[in-house]
Amino acid sequence: MAFFSELLKELSPNQILLQDTALESYATDASYAVGAKPSAVVFVDKPEQVQYVLMVANRHRIPVTVRGAGTGKSGGAVPEEGGVVLSLNRLEKRIEVDEKNRVVTVSAHVVIQELQAAVLKHRLFYPVDPASLDRCTVGGTIAENAGGPRALKYGVTGNYILGLEGVFGTGAPFKLGGKLHKDVAGYDLKRLLIGSEGTLAVITAATLKCIVLPQNEWLMWLAFDTVQDACHFLQACREARVQPSLAEMMQGACLRAVEKTIGSRIPFSEREAHVLLGIDGGLKQLEESLCSITAVADRWNEQIQVAKT
């Protein structure tokens, strides 16, 4: 096929996966979207190869689907039938922490947990925490504008993007923004790319804002008789002027499914709604917040289990 012959002018044979059985694992992502097996998977080692692959694909009118870790829940990494998956799994890793400016420049394939550990060494904090943070990559979370339980206080991925590097679908490279906490001149093209699910460009690197690491974090677990009670509890906490650092709710049926999976009993799993709540800050602030949350929980006769970290 002429397309693959042209790719081999710049790529090595081990960068193109064509085996039919191996392609099955790239037919879908972690979503429930119906899969479609690609005709090939192309692995790139460096950003320049991304540009080359896209330019060749455009000439041959081959659809390209970008893939990071494949942990997305919206079907963003599901390829077109007969198209090509562009995998960033082999992209060279780069993590450059700028402690003075509280930013980190990182390549797209760095895993979020790896990123958080790197900035933590400098007592900085990247608070975005998707459920798959031990597997999902920076590029994927930008493409999906991922959030997590900490979004309640700290926002989602888009709130931390200062700069983006990559290649547009045409094959044209771009570099937008940078180490600029106030970047307000001209069109904000970064915002257009965030959450675009790979439909406009391939993101190869990003400059991300970090914040000061909170002094302490306390986690609390509460169980309720109904989902409505759990929702009302969270609303009452906000009305009591408490700002949780994270909040997550799980229905009883889900928790009981987890019990079966791990083969272990979870306390209060017979209840129908469960809330994981976090607060962070100085000790005095945490104690005041805990008193307020306890007063709110008393309305439902709830006992709070607290883990102090």
Backbone as numpy.savetxt, mean C-alpha at the origin, in Angstrom:
# Nx Ny Nz CAx CAy CAz Cx Cy Cz
7.74 -14.20 -33.01 6.89 -13.01 -33.01 7.78 -11.76 -33.01
7.46 -10.83 -33.88 8.31 -9.64 -34.06 8.47 -8.83 -32.77
7.41 -8.79 -31.95 7.45 -8.02 -30.71 8.56 -8.54 -29.80
8.60 -9.86 -29.59 9.59 -10.43 -28.69 11.00 -10.36 -29.29
11.09 -10.49 -30.60 12.40 -10.37 -31.26 12.99 -8.99 -31.02
12.13 -7.97 -31.07 12.61 -6.61 -30.85 12.99 -6.39 -29.39
12.23 -6.98 -28.47 12.57 -6.86 -27.05 13.95 -7.44 -26.76
14.29 -8.53 -27.44 15.56 -9.21 -27.18 16.77 -8.41 -27.66
16.54 -7.31 -28.34 17.65 -6.43 -28.71 18.22 -5.71 -27.50
17.36 -5.52 -26.46 17.79 -4.81 -25.25 17.69 -5.67 -23.99
16.86 -6.71 -24.03 16.66 -7.57 -22.86 17.28 -8.94 -23.09
17.62 -9.62 -22.01 18.14 -10.98 -22.12 16.98 -11.97 -22.13
17.19 -13.18 -22.65 16.10 -14.17 -22.72 15.49 -14.50 -21.36
16.30 -14.44 -20.29 15.74 -14.77 -18.96 14.87 -13.66 -18.39
14.71 -12.57 -19.15 13.81 -11.49 -18.72 12.43 -11.60 -19.35
12.24 -12.61 -20.16 10.94 -12.82 -20.82 10.43 -14.21 -20.49
9.31 -14.27 -19.80 8.70 -15.54 -19.40 7.60 -15.90 -20.39
7.72 -17.09 -21.00 6.76 -17.51 -22.01 6.10 -18.85 -21.70
6.61 -19.58 -20.71 6.07 -20.91 -20.40 4.61 -20.81 -20.00
3.79 -21.60 -20.65 2.34 -21.52 -20.48 1.91 -21.75 -19.04
2.45 -22.75 -18.37 2.04 -23.06 -17.00 2.45 -21.96 -16.02
3.61 -21.37 -16.25 4.09 -20.31 -15.35 3.27 -19.03 -15.50
2.70 -18.82 -16.67 1.92 -17.60 -16.91 0.61 -17.58 -16.13
0.13 -18.74 -15.72 -1.14 -18.82 -15.00 -1.13 -17.98 -13.73
0.01 -17.95 -13.03 0.08 -17.23 -11.76 0.04 -15.71 -11.95
0.15 -15.25 -13.19 0.08 -13.81 -13.47 -1.27 -13.40 -14.07
-2.22 -14.34 -14.09 -3.52 -14.08 -14.71 -4.42 -13.21 -13.84
-4.13 -13.13 -12.56 -4.97 -12.33 -11.67 -4.12 -11.78 -10.53
-4.75 -10.98 -9.67 -4.07 -10.46 -8.48 -4.85 -10.93 -7.26
-4.79 -10.18 -6.17 -5.48 -10.60 -4.95 -6.95 -10.18 -4.92
-7.44 -9.66 -6.03 -8.84 -9.27 -6.12 -9.70 -10.46 -6.54
-11.00 -10.21 -6.68 -11.90 -11.25 -7.17 -12.19 -11.06 -8.66
-11.40 -10.22 -9.31 -11.60 -9.97 -10.74 -11.27 -11.22 -11.55
-12.02 -11.45 -12.61 -11.78 -12.60 -13.47 -10.43 -12.46 -14.15
-9.63 -13.50 -14.07 -8.28 -13.44 -14.61 -8.22 -13.63 -16.11
-7.11 -13.20 -16.69 -6.84 -13.40 -18.12 -5.36 -13.69 -18.26
-5.02 -14.84 -18.82 -3.62 -15.22 -18.93 -2.89 -14.37 -19.96
-1.77 -13.77 -19.59 -1.01 -12.95 -20.54 -0.25 -13.84 -21.52
0.22 -13.24 -22.59 1.02 -13.99 -23.56 2.47 -14.10 -23.09
2.86 -13.19 -22.19 4.23 -13.21 -21.68 4.33 -12.31 -20.45
5.38 -12.53 -19.66 5.73 -11.64 -18.56 7.14 -11.12 -18.85
7.28 -9.81 -18.83 8.57 -9.18 -19.09 9.09 -8.58 -17.79
10.29 -8.99 -17.39 10.92 -8.49 -16.16 11.96 -7.43 -16.53
11.92 -6.32 -15.82 12.88 -5.25 -16.09 13.83 -5.09 -14.91
15.09 -4.77 -15.22 16.11 -4.60 -14.19 16.32 -3.14 -13.80
16.02 -2.24 -14.73 16.27 -0.81 -14.49 15.23 0.03 -15.22
15.05 1.28 -14.80 14.01 2.14 -15.38 14.13 2.31 -16.90
15.36 2.33 -17.43 15.54 2.51 -18.86 14.89 1.38 -19.66
14.85 0.20 -19.08 14.22 -0.93 -19.77 12.70 -0.80 -19.78
12.14 -0.15 -18.76 10.69 0.12 -18.75 10.34 0.97 -19.97
11.13 2.00 -20.19 10.90 2.89 -21.33 10.97 2.12 -22.65
11.96 1.26 -22.78 12.13 0.50 -24.02 10.95 -0.44 -24.25
10.53 -1.16 -23.23 9.43 -2.12 -23.37 8.15 -1.39 -23.80
7.86 -0.25 -23.20 6.65 0.47 -23.53 6.69 1.02 -24.96
7.84 1.49 -25.39 7.96 2.01 -26.75 7.75 0.89 -27.78
8.33 -0.29 -27.52 8.17 -1.43 -28.43 6.72 -1.90 -28.42
6.12 -1.96 -27.24 4.72 -2.40 -27.13 3.79 -1.46 -27.90
4.07 -0.17 -27.84 3.26 0.80 -28.59 3.37 0.57 -30.10
4.58 0.31 -30.55 4.77 0.09 -32.00 4.01 -1.15 -32.48
3.93 -2.16 -31.63 3.28 -3.42 -32.01 1.84 -3.50 -31.49
1.39 -2.42 -30.87 0.01 -2.36 -30.35 -0.29 -3.55 -29.42
0.64 -3.79 -28.51 0.49 -4.86 -27.50 0.08 -4.22 -26.18
-1.04 -4.63 -25.57 -1.43 -4.07 -24.26 -0.47 -4.51 -23.16
-0.12 -3.59 -22.29 0.82 -3.85 -21.20 0.13 -3.59 -19.86
0.27 -4.53 -18.94 -0.26 -4.36 -17.58 0.91 -4.37 -16.60
1.01 -3.35 -15.79 2.11 -3.23 -14.83 1.78 -4.07 -13.59
2.78 -4.74 -13.04 2.57 -5.57 -11.86 3.72 -5.41 -10.88
3.35 -5.18 -9.62 4.35 -5.16 -8.55 4.30 -6.49 -7.81
3.71 -6.49 -6.62 3.59 -7.73 -5.85 2.28 -8.47 -6.14
1.35 -7.82 -6.82 0.08 -8.47 -7.14 -0.85 -8.62 -5.95
-0.72 -7.75 -4.94 -1.55 -7.85 -3.73 -2.78 -6.95 -3.78
-2.97 -6.21 -4.87 -4.09 -5.28 -4.97 -5.44 -5.96 -4.96
-6.44 -5.26 -4.44 -7.79 -5.81 -4.30 -8.76 -5.27 -5.35
-8.30 -4.41 -6.26 -9.22 -3.80 -7.21 -9.04 -4.31 -8.63
-8.17 -5.28 -8.84 -7.97 -5.83 -10.18 -7.02 -5.03 -11.03
-6.25 -4.13 -10.45 -5.35 -3.29 -11.22 -4.23 -4.04 -11.92
-3.88 -5.25 -11.43 -2.79 -6.02 -12.04 -3.30 -7.16 -12.90
-4.61 -7.22 -13.17 -5.16 -8.26 -14.04 -4.90 -7.87 -15.49
-4.20 -8.71 -16.25 -3.81 -8.32 -17.62 -4.94 -8.46 -18.64
-4.72 -7.85 -19.79 -5.60 -8.04 -20.95 -5.32 -9.42 -21.55
-6.35 -10.06 -22.08 -6.17 -11.35 -22.74 -5.15 -11.20 -23.87
-4.09 -12.00 -23.82 -3.06 -11.95 -24.85 -2.07 -10.82 -24.71
-2.25 -9.98 -23.71 -1.33 -8.87 -23.49 -0.07 -9.31 -22.76
0.70 -8.33 -22.34 1.97 -8.59 -21.66 1.93 -7.99 -20.27
2.44 -8.74 -19.29 2.62 -8.22 -17.94 4.04 -7.66 -17.82
4.14 -6.43 -17.37 5.44 -5.80 -17.12 5.69 -5.88 -15.62
6.57 -6.78 -15.22 6.84 -7.01 -13.80 8.02 -6.18 -13.33
7.84 -5.52 -12.18 8.90 -4.71 -11.59 9.63 -5.46 -10.48
9.40 -6.79 -10.38 9.97 -7.58 -9.30 11.50 -7.56 -9.25
12.12 -7.37 -10.39 13.59 -7.40 -10.45 14.21 -6.01 -10.53
13.39 -5.00 -10.42 13.89 -3.63 -10.49 14.90 -3.39 -9.37
15.98 -2.73 -9.69 17.02 -2.49 -8.70 16.45 -1.68 -7.52
16.82 -2.09 -6.31 16.28 -1.45 -5.11 17.13 -0.24 -4.70
16.42 0.77 -4.23 17.07 2.01 -3.83 16.28 2.61 -2.67
16.94 2.83 -1.54 16.32 3.49 -0.40 17.30 4.55 0.11
16.97 5.81 -0.09 17.84 6.92 0.32 17.08 7.79 1.32
17.46 7.70 2.58 16.79 8.45 3.64 17.50 9.78 3.83
16.74 10.87 3.74 17.25 12.22 3.99 16.66 12.66 5.33
17.42 12.41 6.39 16.92 12.67 7.74 16.66 14.16 7.97
17.51 15.02 7.43 17.37 16.46 7.66 16.07 16.99 7.06
15.73 16.52 5.87 14.51 16.99 5.21 13.30 16.10 5.49
13.52 15.03 6.24 12.46 14.08 6.59 11.76 13.52 5.35
12.58 13.07 4.40 12.04 12.44 3.20 12.85 11.18 2.91
12.28 10.32 2.09 12.98 9.13 1.64 12.68 8.96 0.15
13.74 8.71 -0.62 13.58 8.42 -2.04 13.78 6.92 -2.22
12.83 6.29 -2.87 12.80 4.83 -2.87 12.33 4.32 -4.23
12.90 3.19 -4.66 12.48 2.59 -5.92 11.16 1.87 -5.74
10.47 1.65 -6.86 9.09 1.18 -6.83 8.92 -0.21 -6.22
9.96 -1.05 -6.33 9.77 -2.43 -5.88 10.13 -2.65 -4.41
10.47 -1.61 -3.68 10.74 -1.77 -2.25 9.42 -2.08 -1.52
9.46 -3.08 -0.66 8.27 -3.47 0.11 8.03 -2.45 1.22
6.77 -2.15 1.51 6.43 -1.10 2.48 7.04 -1.39 3.85
6.98 -2.62 4.31 7.56 -2.96 5.61 9.07 -2.69 5.63
9.73 -2.96 4.51 11.16 -2.70 4.36 11.44 -1.20 4.41
10.58 -0.43 3.77 10.70 1.04 3.79 10.53 1.56 5.22
9.51 1.09 5.91 9.26 1.55 7.27 10.43 1.25 8.19
11.01 0.06 8.04 12.16 -0.31 8.87 13.36 0.58 8.59
13.55 0.97 7.32 14.69 1.81 6.95 14.58 3.20 7.56
13.39 3.81 7.52 13.25 5.16 8.06 13.20 5.13 9.59
12.75 4.01 10.16 12.70 3.89 11.62 14.09 4.00 12.24
15.11 3.55 11.52 16.49 3.65 12.01 16.90 5.11 12.22
16.20 6.01 11.56 16.47 7.45 11.70 15.41 8.13 12.55
14.64 7.32 13.28 13.55 7.78 14.14 12.52 8.60 13.34
12.29 8.16 12.12 11.25 8.72 11.27 10.15 7.69 11.08
9.02 8.14 10.60 7.84 7.29 10.56 7.13 7.48 9.22
6.92 6.37 8.49 6.08 6.39 7.30 4.80 5.63 7.69
3.72 6.35 7.97 2.58 5.73 8.65 1.62 4.92 7.78
1.74 4.97 6.46 0.80 4.22 5.61 0.99 2.72 5.86
-0.10 2.02 6.19 0.03 0.62 6.61 -1.04 -0.28 5.99
-0.93 -0.58 4.69 -1.87 -1.51 4.08 -1.80 -2.88 4.77
-2.87 -3.65 4.67 -2.90 -4.96 5.32 -1.78 -5.87 4.83
-1.36 -5.68 3.58 -0.32 -6.54 3.00 1.05 -5.87 3.04
1.32 -5.05 4.06 2.55 -4.25 4.08 3.83 -5.08 4.07
3.72 -6.37 4.44 4.90 -7.23 4.41 5.18 -7.77 3.00
4.27 -7.47 2.03 4.43 -7.95 0.66 4.25 -6.86 -0.39
3.33 -5.90 -0.14 3.02 -4.90 -1.17 4.18 -3.92 -1.33
4.28 -3.36 -2.53 5.42 -2.51 -2.87 5.02 -1.04 -2.95
6.02 -0.19 -2.92 5.80 1.26 -2.97 5.04 1.64 -4.24
5.50 1.13 -5.39 4.85 1.49 -6.65 3.40 1.07 -6.68
3.11 -0.13 -6.18 1.74 -0.61 -6.16 0.84 0.21 -5.26
1.36 0.60 -4.10 0.52 1.40 -3.18 0.25 2.79 -3.74
1.19 3.32 -4.53 0.94 4.62 -5.18 -0.11 4.45 -6.28
0.03 3.41 -7.08 -0.91 3.17 -8.17 -2.33 2.94 -7.64
-2.44 2.37 -6.43 -3.75 2.09 -5.84 -4.16 3.14 -4.80
-3.25 4.07 -4.50 -3.48 5.05 -3.43 -3.92 4.33 -2.15
-3.12 3.37 -1.74 -3.47 2.49 -0.63 -3.55 3.23 0.70
-4.36 2.70 1.57 -4.50 3.24 2.92 -4.23 2.16 3.94
-5.07 2.08 4.95 -4.91 1.11 6.03 -5.54 1.65 7.29
-5.43 0.92 8.41 -6.06 1.37 9.65 -5.62 2.74 10.14
-4.40 3.15 9.81 -3.91 4.46 10.27 -4.44 5.62 9.42
-5.19 5.33 8.37 -5.72 6.40 7.52 -6.62 7.34 8.31
-7.23 6.85 9.40 -8.12 7.67 10.21 -7.42 8.91 10.73
-6.16 8.78 11.09 -5.40 9.94 11.59 -4.39 10.46 10.58
-3.73 9.56 9.89 -2.57 9.96 9.09 -2.83 10.02 7.58
-4.01 9.60 7.13 -4.29 9.68 5.71 -3.80 8.47 4.94
-3.80 8.60 3.59 -3.44 7.50 2.71 -2.16 7.84 1.94
-1.76 6.94 1.06 -0.48 7.10 0.35 -0.33 8.46 -0.30
-1.39 8.94 -0.96 -1.32 10.20 -1.68 -0.94 11.39 -0.83
-1.16 11.30 0.49 -0.80 12.40 1.38 0.70 12.51 1.62
1.48 11.52 1.14 2.91 11.49 1.43 3.78 11.54 0.18
3.17 11.74 -0.98 3.94 11.77 -2.22 4.47 13.17 -2.49
5.79 13.32 -2.50 6.43 14.59 -2.84 6.99 14.58 -4.26
7.37 13.42 -4.74 7.94 13.34 -6.08 7.73 11.96 -6.68
7.64 11.90 -8.01 7.47 10.64 -8.72 8.41 10.61 -9.93
8.96 9.41 -10.18 9.75 9.17 -11.38 9.15 7.97 -12.10
9.21 8.00 -13.43 8.66 6.87 -14.16 8.60 7.12 -15.64
7.70 6.36 -16.28 7.56 6.43 -17.73 6.08 6.47 -18.07
5.69 7.43 -18.89 4.30 7.50 -19.36 4.03 6.34 -20.33
2.75 6.10 -20.58 2.37 5.00 -21.47 2.95 5.13 -22.87
3.28 6.32 -23.29 3.87 6.55 -24.62 5.33 6.12 -24.68
5.95 5.91 -23.51 7.38 5.62 -23.46 8.21 6.82 -23.08
7.56 7.96 -22.83 8.28 9.18 -22.45 8.56 9.17 -20.94
9.82 9.36 -20.54 10.16 9.38 -19.11 9.72 10.68 -18.46
9.52 10.66 -17.16 9.15 11.88 -16.44 9.77 11.87 -15.05
9.93 13.06 -14.50 10.33 13.26 -13.12 9.55 14.44 -12.59
8.67 14.18 -11.64 7.76 15.21 -11.12 8.05 15.46 -9.65
8.10 16.74 -9.25 8.31 17.08 -7.85 9.69 16.67 -7.37
9.79 16.41 -6.08 11.07 16.05 -5.47 11.03 16.33 -3.98
12.15 16.75 -3.42 12.23 17.03 -1.98 11.66 18.42 -1.70
10.39 18.57 -2.01 9.74 19.87 -1.90 8.48 19.73 -1.07
8.51 20.21 0.17 7.32 20.12 1.00 6.26 21.13 0.58
6.70 22.19 -0.09 5.76 23.15 -0.65 6.02 23.23 -2.15
5.23 22.47 -2.90 5.42 22.39 -4.34 4.08 22.74 -4.99
3.84 24.03 -5.19 2.49 24.49 -5.56 2.42 25.16 -6.94
3.54 25.22 -7.65 3.54 25.90 -8.94 3.14 24.94 -10.06
2.26 25.38 -10.92 1.90 24.59 -12.09 0.93 23.46 -11.78
0.69 22.63 -12.79 -0.24 21.51 -12.65 0.35 20.42 -11.75
-0.48 19.87 -10.89 -0.03 18.80 -10.00 -0.26 17.46 -10.69
0.65 17.09 -11.58 0.51 15.84 -12.32 0.71 14.62 -11.42
1.41 14.81 -10.31 1.57 13.70 -9.37 0.21 13.20 -8.91
-0.67 14.14 -8.59 -2.00 13.79 -8.10 -2.79 13.00 -9.14
-2.56 13.30 -10.41 -3.25 12.58 -11.48 -2.80 11.12 -11.53
-1.52 10.87 -11.27 -0.99 9.51 -11.36 -1.31 8.66 -10.14
-1.43 9.32 -8.98 -1.72 8.58 -7.75 -3.11 7.95 -7.85
-3.18 6.65 -7.69 -4.45 5.95 -7.77 -4.90 5.61 -9.18
-4.04 5.84 -10.18 -4.44 5.61 -11.58 -4.30 4.14 -11.99
-3.81 3.28 -11.10 -3.76 1.83 -11.30 -2.98 1.43 -12.56
-1.92 2.17 -12.88 -1.08 1.80 -14.00 -1.66 2.11 -15.36
-2.75 2.87 -15.43 -3.38 3.17 -16.71 -2.73 4.33 -17.44
-1.94 5.13 -16.73 -1.33 6.31 -17.34 0.18 6.23 -17.42
0.79 5.52 -16.47 2.25 5.52 -16.41 2.74 4.37 -15.55
4.02 4.08 -15.70 4.70 3.12 -14.82 5.56 3.93 -13.85
5.31 3.79 -12.58 6.08 4.50 -11.55 7.29 3.66 -11.19
8.48 4.24 -11.31 9.70 3.50 -11.02 10.37 3.93 -9.72
10.07 5.14 -9.24 10.64 5.61 -7.98 9.77 6.74 -7.43
9.91 6.98 -6.13 9.11 8.04 -5.50 9.90 8.67 -4.37
9.62 9.95 -4.13 10.13 10.65 -2.96 8.96 10.83 -2.00
9.10 10.31 -0.80 7.99 10.25 0.15 8.29 11.09 1.39
7.28 11.73 1.88 7.38 12.50 3.12 7.32 11.56 4.31
8.16 11.78 5.29 8.11 11.05 6.56 7.73 12.03 7.67
7.31 11.51 8.80 6.98 12.36 9.94 7.78 11.89 11.16
7.74 12.69 12.21 8.45 12.33 13.45 7.80 11.10 14.05
8.61 10.18 14.51 8.11 8.94 15.11 7.36 9.25 16.41
6.12 8.79 16.57 5.40 9.01 17.82 6.16 8.38 19.00
6.04 9.03 20.17 6.78 8.54 21.34 6.31 7.16 21.78
5.01 6.96 21.80 4.44 5.69 22.26 3.18 5.41 21.46
2.78 4.14 21.45 1.49 3.76 20.86 0.86 2.68 21.73
-0.42 2.88 22.07 -1.19 1.89 22.82 -2.27 1.34 21.91
-2.43 0.03 21.96 -3.46 -0.64 21.16 -4.53 -1.21 22.08
-5.77 -1.12 21.67 -6.89 -1.60 22.48 -7.79 -2.51 21.66
-8.36 -3.51 22.33 -9.26 -4.45 21.67 -10.60 -4.44 22.41
-11.68 -4.21 21.67 -13.01 -4.20 22.26 -13.94 -5.07 21.44
-14.89 -5.71 22.11 -15.86 -6.57 21.44 -17.27 -6.07 21.74
-18.14 -6.14 20.72 -19.50 -5.62 20.85 -20.51 -6.66 20.37
-21.76 -6.46 20.78 -22.82 -7.40 20.41 -23.27 -7.21 18.97
-23.17 -5.99 18.44 -23.60 -5.72 17.07 -22.62 -4.80 16.36
-22.65 -4.85 15.02 -21.82 -3.95 14.22 -22.23 -2.50 14.46
-23.53 -2.29 14.65 -24.02 -0.93 14.91 -23.42 -0.36 16.18
-23.35 -1.20 17.24 -22.74 -0.75 18.50 -21.29 -0.35 18.29
-20.56 -1.15 17.52 -19.14 -0.87 17.27 -18.99 0.46 16.52
-19.85 0.68 15.52 -19.79 1.94 14.76 -20.14 3.14 15.65
-21.16 2.96 16.48 -21.56 4.04 17.39 -20.45 4.34 18.40
-19.74 3.31 18.84 -18.62 3.51 19.76 -17.53 4.37 19.12
-17.17 4.05 17.87 -16.13 4.81 17.18 -16.55 6.27 16.98
-17.83 6.47 16.65 -18.33 7.82 16.48 -18.30 8.58 17.81
-18.66 7.89 18.88 -18.65 8.52 20.21 -17.24 8.90 20.64
-16.24 8.10 20.24 -14.85 8.45 20.54 -14.46 9.75 19.85
-14.88 9.92 18.60 -14.59 11.16 17.88 -15.28 12.34 18.55
-16.52 12.13 18.99 -17.27 13.20 19.65 -16.64 13.57 21.00
-15.93 12.61 21.61 -15.25 12.86 22.88 -13.88 13.50 22.67
-13.61 13.93 21.43 -12.37 14.63 21.06 -11.14 13.73 21.16
-11.35 12.42 20.97 -10.23 11.48 20.94 -9.86 11.24 19.47
-8.58 11.35 19.15 -8.11 11.10 17.79 -7.34 9.78 17.77
-8.00 8.67 17.40 -7.27 7.40 17.33 -6.16 7.46 16.27
-5.07 6.75 16.52 -4.00 6.66 15.53 -4.35 5.61 14.49
-5.19 4.66 14.86 -5.66 3.65 13.91 -6.98 3.08 14.42
-7.77 2.57 13.51 -9.03 1.93 13.87 -9.36 0.89 12.82
-9.74 -0.28 13.27 -10.12 -1.37 12.38 -11.26 -2.14 13.03
-12.27 -2.48 12.23 -13.39 -3.25 12.75 -13.48 -4.58 12.02
-13.80 -5.64 12.75 -13.95 -6.96 12.17 -15.23 -7.59 12.67
-16.02 -8.14 11.77 -17.23 -8.83 12.18 -16.90 -10.17 12.84
-17.80 -10.61 13.71 -17.57 -11.85 14.44 -17.34 -13.04 13.54
-18.08 -13.13 12.43 -17.94 -14.26 11.50 -16.52 -14.32 10.93
-15.93 -13.15 10.67 -14.57 -13.11 10.14 -13.57 -13.58 11.20
-13.79 -13.15 12.44 -12.88 -13.54 13.51 -12.95 -15.05 13.75
-14.14 -15.61 13.68 -14.28 -17.06 13.87 -13.65 -17.84 12.72
-13.65 -17.24 11.52 -12.96 -17.86 10.39 -11.45 -17.86 10.63
-10.94 -16.77 11.23 -9.52 -16.70 11.57 -9.17 -17.77 12.60
-10.05 -17.97 13.59 -9.84 -19.02 14.58 -9.64 -20.39 13.92
-10.50 -20.70 12.95 -10.40 -21.98 12.27 -9.10 -22.09 11.49
-8.68 -20.97 10.90 -7.46 -20.99 10.09 -6.22 -21.20 10.95
-6.15 -20.50 12.08 -4.94 -20.60 12.92 -5.04 -21.72 13.94
-6.24 -22.31 14.09 -6.42 -23.41 15.03 -6.25 -23.02 16.47
-6.64 -21.79 16.80 -6.47 -21.30 18.17 -7.66 -20.42 18.56
-8.00 -20.42 19.83 -9.12 -19.64 20.33 -8.74 -18.18 20.48
-9.63 -17.29 20.03 -9.45 -15.85 20.18 -10.47 -15.36 21.21
-10.06 -14.61 22.22 -10.99 -14.15 23.26 -12.17 -13.38 22.68
-13.35 -13.65 23.22 -14.59 -12.94 22.88 -15.01 -13.12 21.42
-14.57 -14.21 20.78 -14.90 -14.41 19.37 -16.39 -14.68 19.16
-17.10 -15.00 20.25 -18.54 -15.22 20.11 -19.31 -13.92 19.90
-18.68 -12.79 20.20 -19.33 -11.49 19.99 -19.36 -11.18 18.49
-20.26 -10.30 18.08 -20.52 -10.10 16.66 -19.74 -8.96 16.00
-19.03 -8.16 16.78 -18.23 -7.08 16.20 -17.04 -6.78 17.10
-15.91 -6.54 16.48 -14.68 -6.30 17.24 -13.98 -5.07 16.69
-13.41 -4.29 17.59 -12.73 -3.04 17.20 -11.30 -3.06 17.73
-10.34 -2.85 16.83 -8.95 -2.61 17.21 -8.73 -1.11 17.11
-8.34 -0.51 18.23 -8.18 0.94 18.31 -6.78 1.25 18.79
-6.16 2.27 18.20 -4.83 2.69 18.63 -4.81 4.17 18.95
-3.98 4.54 19.89 -3.71 5.95 20.18 -2.20 6.10 20.32
-1.68 7.26 19.93 -0.24 7.47 20.05 0.05 8.87 20.54
1.30 9.06 21.01 1.72 10.36 21.53 2.50 10.22 22.82
2.59 11.33 23.59 3.25 11.31 24.89 2.40 10.59 25.93
3.02 10.18 27.03 2.32 9.40 28.05 1.13 10.15 28.64
1.29 11.42 28.91 0.18 12.19 29.48 -0.99 12.24 28.52
-0.69 12.48 27.26 -1.73 12.52 26.23 -2.43 11.17 26.11
-1.65 10.08 26.17 -2.23 8.74 26.06 -3.14 8.43 27.25
-2.71 8.80 28.44 -3.52 8.54 29.63 -4.84 9.30 29.57
-4.78 10.54 29.09 -6.01 11.33 28.96 -6.95 10.71 27.92
-6.38 10.27 26.81 -7.20 9.63 25.76 -7.80 8.33 26.26
-7.02 7.56 27.02 -7.52 6.29 27.53 -8.69 6.51 28.50
-8.59 7.54 29.32 -9.70 7.86 30.25 -10.96 8.20 29.46
-10.81 8.97 28.40 -11.97 9.35 27.58 -12.57 8.13 26.88
-11.70 7.26 26.34 -12.19 6.06 25.65 -12.87 5.13 26.63
-12.31 4.99 27.85 -12.92 4.13 28.87 -14.31 4.63 29.23
-14.45 5.96 29.35 -15.76 6.54 29.67 -16.76 6.24 28.57
-16.32 6.31 27.31 -17.21 5.99 26.19 -17.57 4.52 26.20
-16.58 3.66 26.44 -16.83 2.21 26.43 -17.79 1.78 27.53
-17.81 2.52 28.63 -18.71 2.19 29.73 -20.17 2.22 29.32
-20.49 2.99 28.29 -21.88 3.04 27.81 -22.34 1.68 27.30
-21.40 0.87 26.84 -21.73 -0.48 26.35 -21.24 -1.56 27.33
-20.84 -1.13 28.55 -20.33 -2.06 29.57 -19.13 -2.85 29.03
-18.31 -2.19 28.26 -17.17 -2.86 27.65 -15.92 -2.75 28.51
-15.17 -3.85 28.55 -13.85 -3.86 29.18 -12.81 -3.71 28.09
-11.85 -2.81 28.32 -10.82 -2.55 27.30 -9.56 -3.34 27.62
-9.06 -4.06 26.61 -7.76 -4.72 26.72 -6.73 -3.81 26.04
-5.72 -3.42 26.80 -4.74 -2.47 26.30 -3.36 -3.12 26.18
-2.71 -2.91 25.04 -1.31 -3.34 24.86 -0.49 -2.07 24.66
0.49 -1.86 25.52 1.32 -0.65 25.46 2.63 -0.97 24.75
2.92 -0.21 23.67 4.14 -0.47 22.91 5.03 0.76 22.89
